[in-house]
JSON list of C-alpha atoms in Angstrom, two decimals:
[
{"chain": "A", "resi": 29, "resn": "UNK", "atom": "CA", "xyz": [0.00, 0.00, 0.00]},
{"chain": "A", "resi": 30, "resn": "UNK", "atom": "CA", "xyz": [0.91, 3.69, -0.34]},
{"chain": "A", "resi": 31, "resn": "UNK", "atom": "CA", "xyz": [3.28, 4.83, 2.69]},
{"chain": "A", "resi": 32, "resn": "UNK", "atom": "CA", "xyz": [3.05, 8.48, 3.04]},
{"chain": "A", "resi": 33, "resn": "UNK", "atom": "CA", "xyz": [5.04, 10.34, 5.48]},
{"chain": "A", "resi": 34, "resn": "UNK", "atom": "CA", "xyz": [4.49, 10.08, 8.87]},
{"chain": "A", "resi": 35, "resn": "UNK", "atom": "CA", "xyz": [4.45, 13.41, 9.07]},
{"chain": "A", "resi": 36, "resn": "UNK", "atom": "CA", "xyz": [1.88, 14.12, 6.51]},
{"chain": "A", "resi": 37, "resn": "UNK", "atom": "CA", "xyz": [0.26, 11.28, 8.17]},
{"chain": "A", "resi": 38, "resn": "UNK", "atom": "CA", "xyz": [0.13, 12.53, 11.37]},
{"chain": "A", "resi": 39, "resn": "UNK", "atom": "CA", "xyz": [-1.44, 15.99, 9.79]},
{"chain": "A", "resi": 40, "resn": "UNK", "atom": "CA", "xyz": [-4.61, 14.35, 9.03]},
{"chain": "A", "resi": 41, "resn": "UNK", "atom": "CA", "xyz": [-7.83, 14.91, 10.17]},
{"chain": "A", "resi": 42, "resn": "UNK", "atom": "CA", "xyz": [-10.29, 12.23, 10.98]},
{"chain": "A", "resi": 43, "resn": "UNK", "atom": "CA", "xyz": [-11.75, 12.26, 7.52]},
{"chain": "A", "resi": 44, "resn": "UNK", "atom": "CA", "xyz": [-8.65, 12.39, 6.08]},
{"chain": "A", "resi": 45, "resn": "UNK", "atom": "CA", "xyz": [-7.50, 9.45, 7.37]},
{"chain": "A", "resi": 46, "resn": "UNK", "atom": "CA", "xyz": [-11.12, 7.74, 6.92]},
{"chain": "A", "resi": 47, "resn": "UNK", "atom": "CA", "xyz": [-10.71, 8.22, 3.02]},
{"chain": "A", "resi": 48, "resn": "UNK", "atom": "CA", "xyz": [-7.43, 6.65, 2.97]},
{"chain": "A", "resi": 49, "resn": "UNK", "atom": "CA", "xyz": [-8.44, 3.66, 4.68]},
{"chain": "A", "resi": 50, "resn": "UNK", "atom": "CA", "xyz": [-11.23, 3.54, 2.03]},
{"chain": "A", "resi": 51, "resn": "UNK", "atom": "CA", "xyz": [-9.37, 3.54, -0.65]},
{"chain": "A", "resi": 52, "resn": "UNK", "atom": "CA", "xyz": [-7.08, 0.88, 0.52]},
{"chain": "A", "resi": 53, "resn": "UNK", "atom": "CA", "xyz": [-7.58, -2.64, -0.63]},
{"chain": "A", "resi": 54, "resn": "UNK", "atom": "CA", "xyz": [-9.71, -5.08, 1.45]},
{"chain": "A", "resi": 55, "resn": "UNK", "atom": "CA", "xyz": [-7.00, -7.40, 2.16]},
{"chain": "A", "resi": 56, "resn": "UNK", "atom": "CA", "xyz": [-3.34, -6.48, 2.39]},
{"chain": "A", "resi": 57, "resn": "UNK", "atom": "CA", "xyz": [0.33, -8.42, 2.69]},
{"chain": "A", "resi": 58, "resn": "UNK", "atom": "CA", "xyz": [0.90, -8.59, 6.66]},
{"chain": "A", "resi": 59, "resn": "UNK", "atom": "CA", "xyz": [3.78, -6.03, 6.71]},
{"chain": "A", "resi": 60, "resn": "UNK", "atom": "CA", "xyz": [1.46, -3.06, 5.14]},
{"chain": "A", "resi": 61, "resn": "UNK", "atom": "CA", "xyz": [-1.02, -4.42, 7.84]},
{"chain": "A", "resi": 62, "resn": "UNK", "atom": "CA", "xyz": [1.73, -4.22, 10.76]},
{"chain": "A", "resi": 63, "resn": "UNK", "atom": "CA", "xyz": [2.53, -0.80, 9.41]},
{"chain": "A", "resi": 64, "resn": "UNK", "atom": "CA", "xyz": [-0.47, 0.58, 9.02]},
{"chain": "A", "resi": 65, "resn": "UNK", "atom": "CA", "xyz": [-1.38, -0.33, 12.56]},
{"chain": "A", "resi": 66, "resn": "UNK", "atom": "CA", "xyz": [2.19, 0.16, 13.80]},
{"chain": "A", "resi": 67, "resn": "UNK", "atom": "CA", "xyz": [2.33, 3.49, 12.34]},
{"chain": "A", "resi": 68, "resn": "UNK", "atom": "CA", "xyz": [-1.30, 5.12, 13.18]},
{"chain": "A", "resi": 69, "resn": "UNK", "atom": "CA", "xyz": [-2.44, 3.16, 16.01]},
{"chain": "A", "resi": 70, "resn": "UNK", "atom": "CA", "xyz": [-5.38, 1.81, 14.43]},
{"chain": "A", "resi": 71, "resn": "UNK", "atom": "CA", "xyz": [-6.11, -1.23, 16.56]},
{"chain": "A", "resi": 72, "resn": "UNK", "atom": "CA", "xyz": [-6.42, 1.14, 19.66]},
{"chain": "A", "resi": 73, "resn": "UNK", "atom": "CA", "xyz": [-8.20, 4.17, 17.72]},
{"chain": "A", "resi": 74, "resn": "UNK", "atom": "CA", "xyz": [-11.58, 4.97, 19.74]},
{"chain": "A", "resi": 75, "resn": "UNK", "atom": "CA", "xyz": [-13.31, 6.67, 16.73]},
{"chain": "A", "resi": 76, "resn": "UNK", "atom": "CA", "xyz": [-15.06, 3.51, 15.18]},
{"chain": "A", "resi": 77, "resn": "UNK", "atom": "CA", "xyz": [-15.59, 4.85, 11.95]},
{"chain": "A", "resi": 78, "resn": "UNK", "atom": "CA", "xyz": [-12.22, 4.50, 11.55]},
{"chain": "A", "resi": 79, "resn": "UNK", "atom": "CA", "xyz": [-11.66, 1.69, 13.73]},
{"chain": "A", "resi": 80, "resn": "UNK", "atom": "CA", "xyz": [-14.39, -0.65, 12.04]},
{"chain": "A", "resi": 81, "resn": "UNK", "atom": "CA", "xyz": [-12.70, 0.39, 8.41]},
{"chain": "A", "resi": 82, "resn": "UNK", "atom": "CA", "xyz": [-9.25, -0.80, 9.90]},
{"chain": "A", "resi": 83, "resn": "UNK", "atom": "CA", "xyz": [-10.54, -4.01, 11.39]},
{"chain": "A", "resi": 84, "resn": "UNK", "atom": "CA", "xyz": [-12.62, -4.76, 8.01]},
{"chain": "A", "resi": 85, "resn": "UNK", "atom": "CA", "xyz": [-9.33, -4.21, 6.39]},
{"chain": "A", "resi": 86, "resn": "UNK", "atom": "CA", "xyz": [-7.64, -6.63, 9.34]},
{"chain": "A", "resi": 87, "resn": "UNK", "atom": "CA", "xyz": [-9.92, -9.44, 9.08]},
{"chain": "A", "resi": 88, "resn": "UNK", "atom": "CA", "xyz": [-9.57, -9.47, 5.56]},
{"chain": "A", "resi": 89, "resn": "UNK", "atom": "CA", "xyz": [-6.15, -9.86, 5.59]},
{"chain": "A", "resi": 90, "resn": "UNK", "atom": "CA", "xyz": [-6.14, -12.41, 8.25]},
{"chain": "A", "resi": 91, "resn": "UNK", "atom": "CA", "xyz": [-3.98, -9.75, 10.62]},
{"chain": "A", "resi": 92, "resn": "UNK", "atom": "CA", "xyz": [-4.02, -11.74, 13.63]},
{"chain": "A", "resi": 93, "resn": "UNK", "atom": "CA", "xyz": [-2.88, -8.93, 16.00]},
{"chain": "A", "resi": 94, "resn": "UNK", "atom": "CA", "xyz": [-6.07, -7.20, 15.96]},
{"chain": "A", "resi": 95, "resn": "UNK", "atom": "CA", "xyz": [-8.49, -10.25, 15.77]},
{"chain": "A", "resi": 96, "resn": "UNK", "atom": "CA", "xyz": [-9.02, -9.60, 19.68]},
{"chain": "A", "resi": 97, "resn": "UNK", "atom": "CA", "xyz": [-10.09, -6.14, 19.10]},
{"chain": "A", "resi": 98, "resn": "UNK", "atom": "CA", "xyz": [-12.89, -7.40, 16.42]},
{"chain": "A", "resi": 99, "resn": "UNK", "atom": "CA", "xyz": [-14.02, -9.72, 18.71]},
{"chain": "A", "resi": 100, "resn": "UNK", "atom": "CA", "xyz": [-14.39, -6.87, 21.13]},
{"chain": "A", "resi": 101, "resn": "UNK", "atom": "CA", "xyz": [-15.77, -4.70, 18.91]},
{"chain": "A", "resi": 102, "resn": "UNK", "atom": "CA", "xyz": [-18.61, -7.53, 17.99]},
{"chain": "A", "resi": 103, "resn": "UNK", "atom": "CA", "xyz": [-19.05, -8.09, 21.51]},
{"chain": "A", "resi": 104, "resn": "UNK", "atom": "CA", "xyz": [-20.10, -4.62, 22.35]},
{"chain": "A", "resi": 105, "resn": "UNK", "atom": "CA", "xyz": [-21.01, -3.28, 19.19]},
{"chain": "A", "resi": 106, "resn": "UNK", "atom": "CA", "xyz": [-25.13, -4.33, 17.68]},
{"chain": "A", "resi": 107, "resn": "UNK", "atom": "CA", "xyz": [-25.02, -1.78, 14.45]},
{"chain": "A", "resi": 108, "resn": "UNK", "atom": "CA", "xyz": [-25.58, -3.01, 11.46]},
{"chain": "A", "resi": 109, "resn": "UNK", "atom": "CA", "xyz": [-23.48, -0.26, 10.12]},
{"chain": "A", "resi": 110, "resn": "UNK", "atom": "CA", "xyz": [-20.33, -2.08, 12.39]},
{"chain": "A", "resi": 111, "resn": "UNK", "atom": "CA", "xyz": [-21.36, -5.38, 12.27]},
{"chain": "A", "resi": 112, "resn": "UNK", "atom": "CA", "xyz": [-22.11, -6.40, 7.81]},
{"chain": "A", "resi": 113, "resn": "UNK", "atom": "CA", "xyz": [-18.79, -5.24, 6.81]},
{"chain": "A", "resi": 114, "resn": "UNK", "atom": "CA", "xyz": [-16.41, -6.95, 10.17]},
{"chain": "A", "resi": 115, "resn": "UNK", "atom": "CA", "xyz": [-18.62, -10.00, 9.75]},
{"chain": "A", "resi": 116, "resn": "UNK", "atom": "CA", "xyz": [-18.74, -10.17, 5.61]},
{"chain": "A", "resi": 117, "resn": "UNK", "atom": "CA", "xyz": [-14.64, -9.83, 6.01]},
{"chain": "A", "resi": 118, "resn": "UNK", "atom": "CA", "xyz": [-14.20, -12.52, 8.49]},
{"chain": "A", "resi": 119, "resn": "UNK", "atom": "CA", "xyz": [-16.63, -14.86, 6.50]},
{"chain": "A", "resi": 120, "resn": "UNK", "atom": "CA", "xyz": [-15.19, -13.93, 3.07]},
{"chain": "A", "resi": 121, "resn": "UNK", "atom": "CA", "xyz": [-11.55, -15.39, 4.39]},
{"chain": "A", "resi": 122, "resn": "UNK", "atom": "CA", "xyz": [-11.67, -18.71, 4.84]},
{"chain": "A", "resi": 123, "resn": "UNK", "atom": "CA", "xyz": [-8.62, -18.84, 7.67]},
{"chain": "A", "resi": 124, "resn": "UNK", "atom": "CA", "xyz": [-11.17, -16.60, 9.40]},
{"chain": "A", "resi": 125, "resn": "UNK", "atom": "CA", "xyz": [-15.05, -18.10, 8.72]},
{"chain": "A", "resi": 126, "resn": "UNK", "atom": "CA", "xyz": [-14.41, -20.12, 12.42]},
{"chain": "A", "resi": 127, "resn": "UNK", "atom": "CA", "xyz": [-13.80, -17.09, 14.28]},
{"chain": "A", "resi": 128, "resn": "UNK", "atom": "CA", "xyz": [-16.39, -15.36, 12.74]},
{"chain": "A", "resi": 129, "resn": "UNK", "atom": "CA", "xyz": [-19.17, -17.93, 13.47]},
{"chain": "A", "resi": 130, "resn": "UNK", "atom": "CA", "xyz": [-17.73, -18.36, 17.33]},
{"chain": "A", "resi": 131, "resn": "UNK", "atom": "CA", "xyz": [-18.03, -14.76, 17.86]},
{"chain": "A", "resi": 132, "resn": "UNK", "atom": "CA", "xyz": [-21.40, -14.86, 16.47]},
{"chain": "A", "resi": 133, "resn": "UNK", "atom": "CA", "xyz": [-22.62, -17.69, 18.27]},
{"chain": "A", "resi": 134, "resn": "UNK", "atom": "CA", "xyz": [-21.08, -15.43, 21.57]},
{"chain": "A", "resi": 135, "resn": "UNK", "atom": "CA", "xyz": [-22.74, -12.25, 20.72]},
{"chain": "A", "resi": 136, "resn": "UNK", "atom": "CA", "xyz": [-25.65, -12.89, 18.75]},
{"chain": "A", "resi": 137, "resn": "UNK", "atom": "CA", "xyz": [-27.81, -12.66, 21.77]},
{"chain": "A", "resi": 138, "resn": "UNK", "atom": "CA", "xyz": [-26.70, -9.01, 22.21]},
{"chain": "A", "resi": 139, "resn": "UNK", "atom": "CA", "xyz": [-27.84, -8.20, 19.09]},
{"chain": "A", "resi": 140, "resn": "UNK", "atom": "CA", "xyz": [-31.67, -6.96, 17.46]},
{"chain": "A", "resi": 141, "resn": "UNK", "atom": "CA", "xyz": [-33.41, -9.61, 15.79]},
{"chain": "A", "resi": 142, "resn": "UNK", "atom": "CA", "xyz": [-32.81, -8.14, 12.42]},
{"chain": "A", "resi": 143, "resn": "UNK", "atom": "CA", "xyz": [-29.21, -7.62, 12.93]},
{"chain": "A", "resi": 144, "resn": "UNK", "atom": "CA", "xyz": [-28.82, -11.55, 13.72]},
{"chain": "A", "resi": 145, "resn": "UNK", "atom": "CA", "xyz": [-30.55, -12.33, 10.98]},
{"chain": "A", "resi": 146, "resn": "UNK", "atom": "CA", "xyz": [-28.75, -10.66, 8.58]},
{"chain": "A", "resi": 147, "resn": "UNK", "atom": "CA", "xyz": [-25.59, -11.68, 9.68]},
{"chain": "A", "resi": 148, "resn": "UNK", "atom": "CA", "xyz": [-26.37, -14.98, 9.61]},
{"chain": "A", "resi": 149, "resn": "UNK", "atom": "CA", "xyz": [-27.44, -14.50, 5.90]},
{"chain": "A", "resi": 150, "resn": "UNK", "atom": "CA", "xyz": [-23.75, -13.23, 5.98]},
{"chain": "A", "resi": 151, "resn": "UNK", "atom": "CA", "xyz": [-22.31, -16.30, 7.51]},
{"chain": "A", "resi": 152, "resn": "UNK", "atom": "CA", "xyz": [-24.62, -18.91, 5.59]},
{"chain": "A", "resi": 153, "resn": "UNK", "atom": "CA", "xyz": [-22.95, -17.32, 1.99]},
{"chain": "A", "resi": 154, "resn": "UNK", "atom": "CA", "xyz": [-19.63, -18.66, 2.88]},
{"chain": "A", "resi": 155, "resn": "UNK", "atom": "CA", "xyz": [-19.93, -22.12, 4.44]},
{"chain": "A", "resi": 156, "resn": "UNK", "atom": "CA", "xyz": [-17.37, -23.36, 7.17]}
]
């Protein structure tokens, strides 16, 4: 992936640094993953817009350093918004499809009806 300048980096705003995660692809060698994370601190970032685009990005790169943070993020998180694209990554990979389903079967109780149901439509498109 593209490796600006720290500096530059480090000059963005929020949405700055949104867009560049967004125009990133969805899965990405592990050293551009260890970077990126290394480098901006995306595995701890509070903002989940950002966060959930960086663990999207994670999962589908099979980044194991921030798989607990997904799982965290599922656990607590029930928006649709958070939870199609963390849970169409995970499912899409298929080193990942287990965790995905485990989670799910962990936190699916937490979650609205609707929300369970379409991520199980999410999880039933990629069989284990």
């Amino acid at each position: 992936c593209a490796r600006p300048e720290k500096a530059v980096m480090d000059a963005w705003s929020p949405t700055e640094l949104l867009v560049y995660l967004q125009n990133l692809p969805r899965a990405l060698p592990q050293a551009d993953c260890a970077w990126l994370d290394g480098t901006l601190g995306l595995t701890g970032r509070g903002n989940y817009e950002i966060l959930v685009e960086w663990l999207t990005i994670a999962a589908g790169s099979g980044y194991e350093p921030a798989f607990p943070r997904i799982r965290e993020v599922l656990l607590r998180v029930g928006r649709m918004k958070y939870l199609r694209p963390l849970y169409s990554a995970l499912g899409a990979t298929p080193a990942t499809r287990a965790l995905a389903r485990e989670i799910f079967a962990q936190a699916s109780k937490g979650y609205h009806g609707l929300s369970r149901r379409v991520v199980q439509g999410v999880l039933d498109k990629h069989p284990a």
